[in-house]
mmCIF file of C-alpha atoms in Angstrom:
data_model
loop_
_atom_site.group_PDB
_atom_site.id
_atom_site.type_symbol
_atom_site.label_atom_id
_atom_site.label_comp_id
_atom_site.label_asym_id
_atom_site.label_seq_id
_atom_site.Cartn_x
_atom_site.Cartn_y
_atom_site.Cartn_z
ATOM 1 C CA MET A 23 -23.474 2.689 -7.261
ATOM 2 C CA SER A 24 -21.440 0.711 -4.739
ATOM 3 C CA TYR A 25 -17.887 1.996 -4.541
ATOM 4 C CA ALA A 26 -14.659 1.421 -2.618
ATOM 5 C CA PHE A 27 -11.635 3.561 -1.783
ATOM 6 C CA VAL A 28 -8.227 2.001 -2.411
ATOM 7 C CA PHE A 29 -4.859 3.419 -1.387
ATOM 8 C CA PRO A 30 -1.465 2.924 -3.078
ATOM 9 C CA GLY A 31 1.683 1.886 -1.235
ATOM 10 C CA GLN A 32 5.377 2.649 -1.449
ATOM 11 C CA GLY A 33 6.661 3.527 -4.887
ATOM 12 C CA SER A 34 3.952 6.099 -5.677
ATOM 13 C CA GLN A 35 5.729 8.872 -3.764
ATOM 14 C CA SER A 36 7.388 11.779 -5.585
ATOM 15 C CA ILE A 37 8.816 15.182 -4.739
ATOM 16 C CA GLY A 38 6.062 17.779 -5.094
ATOM 17 C CA MET A 39 3.166 15.338 -4.723
ATOM 18 C CA LEU A 40 -0.191 16.950 -3.859
ATOM 19 C CA ALA A 41 1.232 20.469 -4.385
ATOM 20 C CA ASP A 42 -1.581 21.366 -6.799
ATOM 21 C CA LEU A 43 -4.286 20.099 -4.444
ATOM 22 C CA ALA A 44 -2.713 21.882 -1.462
ATOM 23 C CA GLU A 45 -3.041 25.250 -3.239
ATOM 24 C CA THR A 46 -6.850 25.049 -3.189
ATOM 25 C CA THR A 47 -7.446 22.683 -0.256
ATOM 26 C CA PRO A 48 -5.984 23.729 3.141
ATOM 27 C CA VAL A 49 -6.754 20.351 4.708
ATOM 28 C CA VAL A 50 -3.797 18.871 2.767
ATOM 29 C CA ALA A 51 -1.204 20.981 4.597
ATOM 30 C CA GLN A 52 -3.143 20.530 7.852
ATOM 31 C CA THR A 53 -2.943 16.750 7.514
ATOM 32 C CA PHE A 54 0.801 16.873 6.914
ATOM 33 C CA GLU A 55 1.175 19.225 9.894
ATOM 34 C CA GLU A 56 -0.536 16.611 12.110
ATOM 35 C CA ALA A 57 1.882 13.984 10.812
ATOM 36 C CA SER A 58 4.850 16.322 11.356
ATOM 37 C CA GLN A 59 3.919 16.773 15.012
ATOM 38 C CA VAL A 60 4.187 13.011 15.506
ATOM 39 C CA LEU A 61 7.442 12.707 13.549
ATOM 40 C CA GLY A 62 9.252 15.745 14.941
ATOM 41 C CA TYR A 63 10.197 17.153 11.518
ATOM 42 C CA ASP A 64 8.442 19.060 8.720
ATOM 43 C CA LEU A 65 7.103 16.274 6.514
ATOM 44 C CA TRP A 66 5.370 18.624 4.039
ATOM 45 C CA SER A 67 8.584 20.564 3.419
ATOM 46 C CA LEU A 68 10.480 17.333 2.799
ATOM 47 C CA VAL A 69 7.773 16.013 0.434
ATOM 48 C CA GLN A 70 7.770 19.273 -1.529
ATOM 49 C CA ASN A 71 11.482 20.059 -1.576
ATOM 50 C CA GLY A 72 13.304 16.778 -1.129
ATOM 51 C CA PRO A 73 15.900 15.518 -1.427
ATOM 52 C CA ASP A 74 14.373 12.406 -2.968
ATOM 53 C CA THR A 75 17.072 10.264 -1.355
ATOM 54 C CA LYS A 76 15.522 11.236 1.988
ATOM 55 C CA LEU A 77 11.901 10.823 0.837
ATOM 56 C CA ASN A 78 12.724 7.359 -0.490
ATOM 57 C CA GLN A 79 14.032 6.126 2.865
ATOM 58 C CA THR A 80 11.484 3.584 4.016
ATOM 59 C CA GLU A 81 10.814 5.144 7.429
ATOM 60 C CA VAL A 82 10.110 8.494 5.688
ATOM 61 C CA THR A 83 8.232 7.169 2.646
ATOM 62 C CA GLN A 84 5.674 5.345 4.746
ATOM 63 C CA PRO A 85 4.468 8.335 6.834
ATOM 64 C CA ALA A 86 4.558 10.520 3.700
ATOM 65 C CA MET A 87 2.315 8.146 1.757
ATOM 66 C CA LEU A 88 -0.006 7.716 4.729
ATOM 67 C CA ALA A 89 -0.408 11.473 5.116
ATOM 68 C CA ALA A 90 -0.936 11.891 1.361
ATOM 69 C CA GLY A 91 -3.713 9.317 1.148
ATOM 70 C CA ILE A 92 -5.509 10.655 4.219
ATOM 71 C CA ALA A 93 -5.167 14.238 2.932
ATOM 72 C CA VAL A 94 -6.970 13.265 -0.290
ATOM 73 C CA HIS A 95 -9.630 11.357 1.674
ATOM 74 C CA ARG A 96 -10.222 14.415 3.880
ATOM 75 C CA ALA A 97 -10.339 16.694 0.842
ATOM 76 C CA LEU A 98 -13.177 14.592 -0.570
ATOM 77 C CA ALA A 99 -14.954 14.364 2.795
ATOM 78 C CA GLU A 100 -14.998 18.164 3.079
ATOM 79 C CA LYS A 101 -16.904 18.456 -0.192
ATOM 80 C CA THR A 102 -19.410 15.618 -0.069
ATOM 81 C CA PRO A 103 -20.747 12.876 2.246
ATOM 82 C CA LEU A 104 -18.725 9.698 1.719
ATOM 83 C CA ASN A 105 -20.277 6.253 1.899
ATOM 84 C CA PRO A 106 -17.890 3.659 0.469
ATOM 85 C CA ALA A 107 -18.910 0.023 0.826
ATOM 86 C CA TYR A 108 -15.305 -1.057 1.460
ATOM 87 C CA MET A 109 -11.755 0.203 1.732
ATOM 88 C CA ALA A 110 -8.466 -1.500 0.901
ATOM 89 C CA GLY A 111 -4.858 -0.543 0.395
ATOM 90 C CA HIS A 112 -1.871 -2.089 -1.349
ATOM 91 C CA SER A 113 0.763 -3.046 1.253
ATOM 92 C CA LEU A 114 1.412 0.172 3.197
ATOM 93 C CA GLY A 115 -1.900 1.465 1.822
ATOM 94 C CA GLU A 116 -3.694 -0.928 4.191
ATOM 95 C CA TYR A 117 -2.792 1.503 6.993
ATOM 96 C CA ASN A 118 -4.348 4.372 5.021
ATOM 97 C CA ALA A 119 -7.533 2.332 4.699
ATOM 98 C CA LEU A 120 -7.634 1.667 8.446
ATOM 99 C CA VAL A 121 -7.101 5.361 9.285
ATOM 100 C CA ALA A 122 -9.732 6.457 6.754
ATOM 101 C CA ALA A 123 -12.133 3.845 8.176
ATOM 102 C CA GLY A 124 -11.585 5.125 11.719
ATOM 103 C CA ALA A 125 -9.845 2.042 13.141
ATOM 104 C CA LEU A 126 -6.673 4.080 13.768
ATOM 105 C CA THR A 127 -6.161 7.800 14.312
ATOM 106 C CA LEU A 128 -3.805 9.586 11.944
ATOM 107 C CA ALA A 129 -1.316 10.053 14.800
ATOM 108 C CA GLN A 130 -1.416 6.323 15.585
ATOM 109 C CA GLY A 131 -1.014 5.460 11.908
ATOM 110 C CA VAL A 132 1.951 7.795 11.413
ATOM 111 C CA ALA A 133 3.743 6.472 14.513
ATOM 112 C CA LEU A 134 3.081 2.881 13.423
ATOM 113 C CA VAL A 135 4.254 3.206 9.833
ATOM 114 C CA GLU A 136 7.386 5.133 10.791
ATOM 115 C CA ALA A 137 8.236 2.315 13.214
ATOM 116 C CA ARG A 138 7.263 -0.249 10.570
ATOM 117 C CA GLY A 139 9.655 1.301 8.049
ATOM 118 C CA ARG A 140 12.476 1.452 10.563
ATOM 119 C CA LEU A 141 11.918 -2.128 11.746
ATOM 120 C CA MET A 142 11.807 -3.392 8.161
ATOM 121 C CA GLN A 143 15.152 -1.749 7.380
ATOM 122 C CA GLU A 144 16.713 -3.060 10.593
ATOM 123 C CA ALA A 145 15.515 -6.609 9.824
ATOM 124 C CA VAL A 146 17.362 -6.664 6.496
ATOM 125 C CA PRO A 147 20.308 -4.253 6.172
ATOM 126 C CA ALA A 148 20.295 -2.081 3.036
ATOM 127 C CA GLY A 149 21.873 -3.908 0.128
ATOM 128 C CA SER A 150 21.251 -7.431 1.390
ATOM 129 C CA GLY A 151 17.645 -7.795 0.190
ATOM 130 C CA ALA A 152 16.043 -7.299 -3.224
ATOM 131 C CA MET A 153 12.715 -7.289 -5.070
ATOM 132 C CA ALA A 154 11.884 -7.720 -8.758
ATOM 133 C CA ALA A 155 8.746 -7.711 -10.906
ATOM 134 C CA VAL A 156 8.197 -10.807 -13.053
ATOM 135 C CA LEU A 157 5.970 -10.085 -16.066
ATOM 136 C CA GLY A 158 4.310 -12.631 -18.318
ATOM 137 C CA LEU A 159 4.283 -15.792 -16.183
ATOM 138 C CA ASP A 160 1.287 -17.099 -14.266
ATOM 139 C CA ASP A 161 1.236 -17.235 -10.480
ATOM 140 C CA ASP A 162 1.900 -20.972 -10.203
ATOM 141 C CA GLN A 163 4.923 -20.771 -12.527
ATOM 142 C CA VAL A 164 6.410 -17.981 -10.405
ATOM 143 C CA ARG A 165 5.775 -19.889 -7.166
ATOM 144 C CA ALA A 166 7.355 -23.066 -8.577
ATOM 145 C CA LEU A 167 10.486 -21.232 -9.756
ATOM 146 C CA CYS A 168 10.803 -19.511 -6.366
ATOM 147 C CA ASP A 169 10.642 -22.917 -4.672
ATOM 148 C CA GLN A 170 13.532 -24.136 -6.856
ATOM 149 C CA ALA A 171 15.784 -21.137 -6.075
ATOM 150 C CA GLU A 172 18.789 -21.365 -3.791
ATOM 151 C CA GLY A 173 18.258 -19.158 -0.733
ATOM 152 C CA VAL A 174 15.200 -17.048 0.096
ATOM 153 C CA VAL A 175 13.155 -16.075 -2.980
ATOM 154 C CA GLU A 176 9.389 -15.729 -2.565
ATOM 155 C CA ALA A 177 6.418 -14.490 -4.599
ATOM 156 C CA VAL A 178 5.201 -11.578 -2.490
ATOM 157 C CA ASN A 179 2.874 -9.321 -4.525
ATOM 158 C CA PHE A 180 0.200 -10.818 -6.767
ATOM 159 C CA ASN A 181 -0.517 -7.488 -8.438
ATOM 160 C CA ALA A 182 -2.333 -8.427 -11.647
ATOM 161 C CA PRO A 183 -2.581 -11.391 -13.998
ATOM 162 C CA GLY A 184 0.942 -11.861 -15.363
ATOM 163 C CA GLN A 185 2.521 -9.443 -12.874
ATOM 164 C CA VAL A 186 4.047 -10.930 -9.731
ATOM 165 C CA VAL A 187 6.718 -9.365 -7.537
ATOM 166 C CA ILE A 188 9.371 -11.555 -5.912
ATOM 167 C CA ALA A 189 11.518 -10.726 -2.875
ATOM 168 C CA GLY A 190 14.308 -12.261 -0.830
ATOM 169 C CA ASP A 191 18.068 -12.355 -0.324
ATOM 170 C CA LYS A 192 19.754 -10.140 -2.911
ATOM 171 C CA ASN A 193 22.162 -12.822 -4.120
ATOM 172 C CA ALA A 194 19.385 -15.395 -4.391
ATOM 173 C CA VAL A 195 17.071 -12.988 -6.250
ATOM 174 C CA ASP A 196 19.868 -11.936 -8.621
ATOM 175 C CA GLN A 197 20.628 -15.568 -9.435
ATOM 176 C CA ALA A 198 16.938 -16.342 -9.957
ATOM 177 C CA LEU A 199 16.258 -13.544 -12.467
ATOM 178 C CA PRO A 200 17.730 -15.299 -15.532
ATOM 179 C CA VAL A 201 15.841 -18.464 -14.537
ATOM 180 C CA PHE A 202 12.519 -16.573 -14.813
ATOM 181 C CA GLU A 203 13.599 -15.184 -18.194
ATOM 182 C CA ALA A 204 14.551 -18.645 -19.421
ATOM 183 C CA ALA A 205 11.107 -19.906 -18.316
ATOM 184 C CA GLY A 206 9.439 -17.416 -20.659
ATOM 185 C CA ALA A 207 8.926 -14.248 -18.630
ATOM 186 C CA LYS A 208 8.407 -11.270 -20.944
ATOM 187 C CA ARG A 209 10.411 -9.042 -18.607
ATOM 188 C CA VAL A 210 12.070 -9.285 -15.222
ATOM 189 C CA VAL A 211 12.542 -5.855 -13.654
ATOM 190 C CA PRO A 212 14.646 -5.316 -10.499
ATOM 191 C CA LEU A 213 12.879 -2.783 -8.237
ATOM 192 C CA PRO A 214 14.673 0.173 -6.614
ATOM 193 C CA VAL A 215 13.845 -0.714 -2.992
ATOM 194 C CA SER A 216 15.952 -1.047 0.125
ATOM 195 C CA VAL A 217 13.798 -3.714 1.818
ATOM 196 C CA PRO A 218 12.494 -7.127 0.587
ATOM 197 C CA SER A 219 8.887 -6.609 1.740
ATOM 198 C CA HIS A 220 6.318 -9.323 2.454
ATOM 199 C CA CYS A 221 8.725 -12.262 2.597
ATOM 200 C CA VAL A 222 9.961 -14.427 5.483
ATOM 201 C CA LEU A 223 12.970 -12.117 5.978
ATOM 202 C CA MET A 224 10.497 -9.613 7.473
ATOM 203 C CA LYS A 225 9.481 -11.962 10.316
ATOM 204 C CA PRO A 226 11.766 -10.232 12.887
ATOM 205 C CA ALA A 227 10.216 -6.872 11.918
ATOM 206 C CA ALA A 228 6.741 -8.398 12.244
ATOM 207 C CA ASP A 229 7.516 -9.687 15.746
ATOM 208 C CA ALA A 230 8.759 -6.239 16.795
ATOM 209 C CA LEU A 231 5.716 -4.571 15.228
ATOM 210 C CA ALA A 232 3.465 -6.923 17.207
ATOM 211 C CA GLU A 233 5.021 -5.580 20.424
ATOM 212 C CA LYS A 234 4.269 -1.989 19.367
ATOM 213 C CA LEU A 235 0.693 -2.883 18.442
ATOM 214 C CA ALA A 236 0.084 -4.716 21.717
ATOM 215 C CA ASP A 237 -0.223 -1.487 23.713
ATOM 216 C CA MET A 238 -2.230 0.391 21.084
ATOM 217 C CA THR A 239 -6.006 0.872 21.271
ATOM 218 C CA LEU A 240 -7.744 0.233 17.950
ATOM 219 C CA THR A 241 -11.438 0.662 17.177
ATOM 220 C CA ALA A 242 -13.718 -1.354 14.932
ATOM 221 C CA PRO A 243 -13.579 0.275 11.469
ATOM 222 C CA ALA A 244 -16.704 2.195 10.439
ATOM 223 C CA ILE A 245 -16.205 0.848 6.891
ATOM 224 C CA PRO A 246 -15.013 -2.737 6.289
ATOM 225 C CA VAL A 247 -11.322 -2.900 5.318
ATOM 226 C CA VAL A 248 -10.179 -5.804 3.129
ATOM 227 C CA HIS A 249 -6.779 -6.955 4.400
ATOM 228 C CA ASN A 250 -3.914 -7.832 2.043
ATOM 229 C CA ALA A 251 -2.787 -11.218 3.302
ATOM 230 C CA SER A 252 -6.084 -12.895 4.257
ATOM 231 C CA VAL A 253 -8.422 -11.023 1.860
ATOM 232 C CA ARG A 254 -10.893 -10.765 4.732
ATOM 233 C CA THR A 255 -12.470 -7.996 6.806
ATOM 234 C CA TYR A 256 -12.286 -7.830 10.604
ATOM 235 C CA ASP A 257 -14.181 -6.002 13.333
ATOM 236 C CA SER A 258 -12.077 -6.912 16.349
ATOM 237 C CA ALA A 259 -8.988 -4.900 17.305
ATOM 238 C CA GLU A 260 -7.008 -8.076 17.997
ATOM 239 C CA GLN A 261 -7.789 -9.506 14.559
ATOM 240 C CA ILE A 262 -6.758 -6.232 12.900
ATOM 241 C CA LYS A 263 -3.484 -6.195 14.846
ATOM 242 C CA SER A 264 -2.801 -9.801 13.801
ATOM 243 C CA ALA A 265 -3.559 -8.907 10.176
ATOM 244 C CA LEU A 266 -1.050 -6.017 10.246
ATOM 245 C CA VAL A 267 1.646 -8.250 11.711
ATOM 246 C CA GLU A 268 0.924 -11.046 9.226
ATOM 247 C CA GLN A 269 0.966 -8.579 6.325
ATOM 248 C CA LEU A 270 4.657 -7.788 6.877
ATOM 249 C CA TYR A 271 5.886 -11.272 5.958
ATOM 250 C CA ARG A 272 3.047 -12.687 3.833
ATOM 251 C CA PRO A 273 2.126 -11.856 0.229
ATOM 252 C CA VAL A 274 -0.106 -8.985 -0.898
ATOM 253 C CA GLN A 275 -3.066 -10.635 -2.623
ATOM 254 C CA TRP A 276 -4.131 -7.660 -4.706
ATOM 255 C CA VAL A 277 -5.853 -9.621 -7.488
ATOM 256 C CA GLU A 278 -7.929 -11.487 -4.899
ATOM 257 C CA THR A 279 -8.694 -8.191 -3.121
ATOM 258 C CA VAL A 280 -10.177 -6.643 -6.269
ATOM 259 C CA GLU A 281 -12.060 -9.868 -6.981
ATOM 260 C CA TYR A 282 -13.427 -9.798 -3.405
ATOM 261 C CA LEU A 283 -14.688 -6.251 -3.922
ATOM 262 C CA LYS A 284 -16.311 -7.222 -7.220
ATOM 263 C CA ALA A 285 -17.952 -10.274 -5.607
ATOM 264 C CA HIS A 286 -19.389 -7.949 -2.960
ATOM 265 C CA ASP A 287 -21.059 -5.760 -5.603
ATOM 266 C CA VAL A 288 -18.473 -2.962 -5.776
ATOM 267 C CA THR A 289 -18.655 -1.429 -9.254
ATOM 268 C CA GLN A 290 -16.357 1.603 -8.883
ATOM 269 C CA LEU A 291 -12.921 2.106 -7.323
ATOM 270 C CA TYR A 292 -11.358 5.426 -6.327
ATOM 271 C CA GLU A 293 -7.581 5.402 -5.854
ATOM 272 C CA LEU A 294 -6.783 8.073 -3.245
ATOM 273 C CA GLY A 295 -3.212 9.366 -3.171
ATOM 274 C CA PRO A 296 -0.407 10.178 -5.584
ATOM 275 C CA GLY A 297 -0.094 8.365 -8.877
ATOM 276 C CA LYS A 298 -2.213 5.836 -10.772
ATOM 277 C CA VAL A 299 -0.458 2.568 -9.932
ATOM 278 C CA LEU A 300 -3.549 0.739 -8.709
ATOM 279 C CA MET A 301 -5.607 1.982 -11.672
ATOM 280 C CA GLY A 302 -3.064 0.384 -13.976
ATOM 281 C CA LEU A 303 -3.190 -2.915 -12.086
ATOM 282 C CA ASN A 304 -6.970 -2.894 -11.844
ATOM 283 C CA ARG A 305 -7.361 -2.447 -15.608
ATOM 284 C CA ARG A 306 -5.551 -5.753 -15.996
ATOM 285 C CA ILE A 307 -7.619 -7.443 -13.268
ATOM 286 C CA ASP A 308 -11.075 -6.282 -14.376
ATOM 287 C CA ARG A 309 -11.475 -3.733 -17.164
ATOM 288 C CA LYS A 310 -15.227 -3.503 -16.599
ATOM 289 C CA MET A 311 -14.892 -2.063 -13.093
ATOM 290 C CA GLY A 312 -15.030 1.726 -12.994
ATOM 291 C CA MET A 313 -11.822 3.391 -11.777
ATOM 292 C CA GLN A 314 -10.725 6.915 -10.934
ATOM 293 C CA ALA A 315 -7.498 8.195 -9.418
ATOM 294 C CA VAL A 316 -7.737 11.239 -7.126
ATOM 295 C CA PHE A 317 -4.521 13.195 -6.554
ATOM 296 C CA ASP A 318 -4.957 16.827 -7.689
ATOM 297 C CA SER A 319 -7.623 19.528 -8.109
ATOM 298 C CA ALA A 320 -8.819 18.278 -11.504
ATOM 299 C CA THR A 321 -9.175 14.634 -10.434
ATOM 300 C CA LEU A 322 -10.827 15.709 -7.169
ATOM 301 C CA SER A 323 -13.451 17.666 -9.114
ATOM 302 C CA LYS A 324 -14.014 14.735 -11.448
ATOM 303 C CA ALA A 325 -14.476 12.339 -8.516
ATOM 304 C CA LEU A 326 -16.960 14.697 -6.868
ATOM 305 C CA GLU A 327 -19.133 14.521 -9.997
ATOM 306 C CA THR A 328 -19.637 10.778 -9.516
ATOM 307 C CA LEU A 329 -19.558 10.385 -5.734
#
């Protein structure tokens, strides 16, 4: 069996996540302690106790989700040898994949994603950007309607057939929503986010992130990581840095990522980290591909049976 690990992004976080796994697996708390040392505050306590308004701040969510995904990966690695053919992550999850593949240390990853979250929020002040999920239109229809919108509205997450996320200026997105409905969308769902990710409004954040990455030493990943924007794998540190910068203001090609994995003989995906968001998307992309989410003691045990 050829398998891949995939990591969810922002939106899968919740107060109390990984509490069950932490009770039986000390490496979970240890991973969060490593992240806390970088951040200068107790990340595990915040994740377990809230408040959720704090956890949902972008510069907090991103380190929390990174630590969560790596904690699950380490929990598996303690129990069995791991030999995935590929790794990938949705948006922020790309950083999890790079840490798990050894291209970045956890400390580097935590520092980077905290800065990434902060830079994203600074690029577009809270309340001035928006995102929404458009359900039931094909990709080309969504792109065409975005092109017709007044102001910045872009298709930014190609999550599954008939599920595309748009992002841009709040006023422009708000005005575009009824246009998508009139064009036949089954539903248009505004998303509760403070930053319009993966659109051109993130270019200033991407430029600032490039400066932070310039001084950082990355290593070639031990496992190939499929990057969101290009749907390619890279060995060189400079190419990986460019991919991370590009990812901030270009779309997440998740459908193409899963199709890439399938074309390279991957038959099973394991989603590592809280929730089952990617499992839900992947069922719509390719029902025949095996999928398991790993986020608590029961799902860890189940994964160990097949790994």
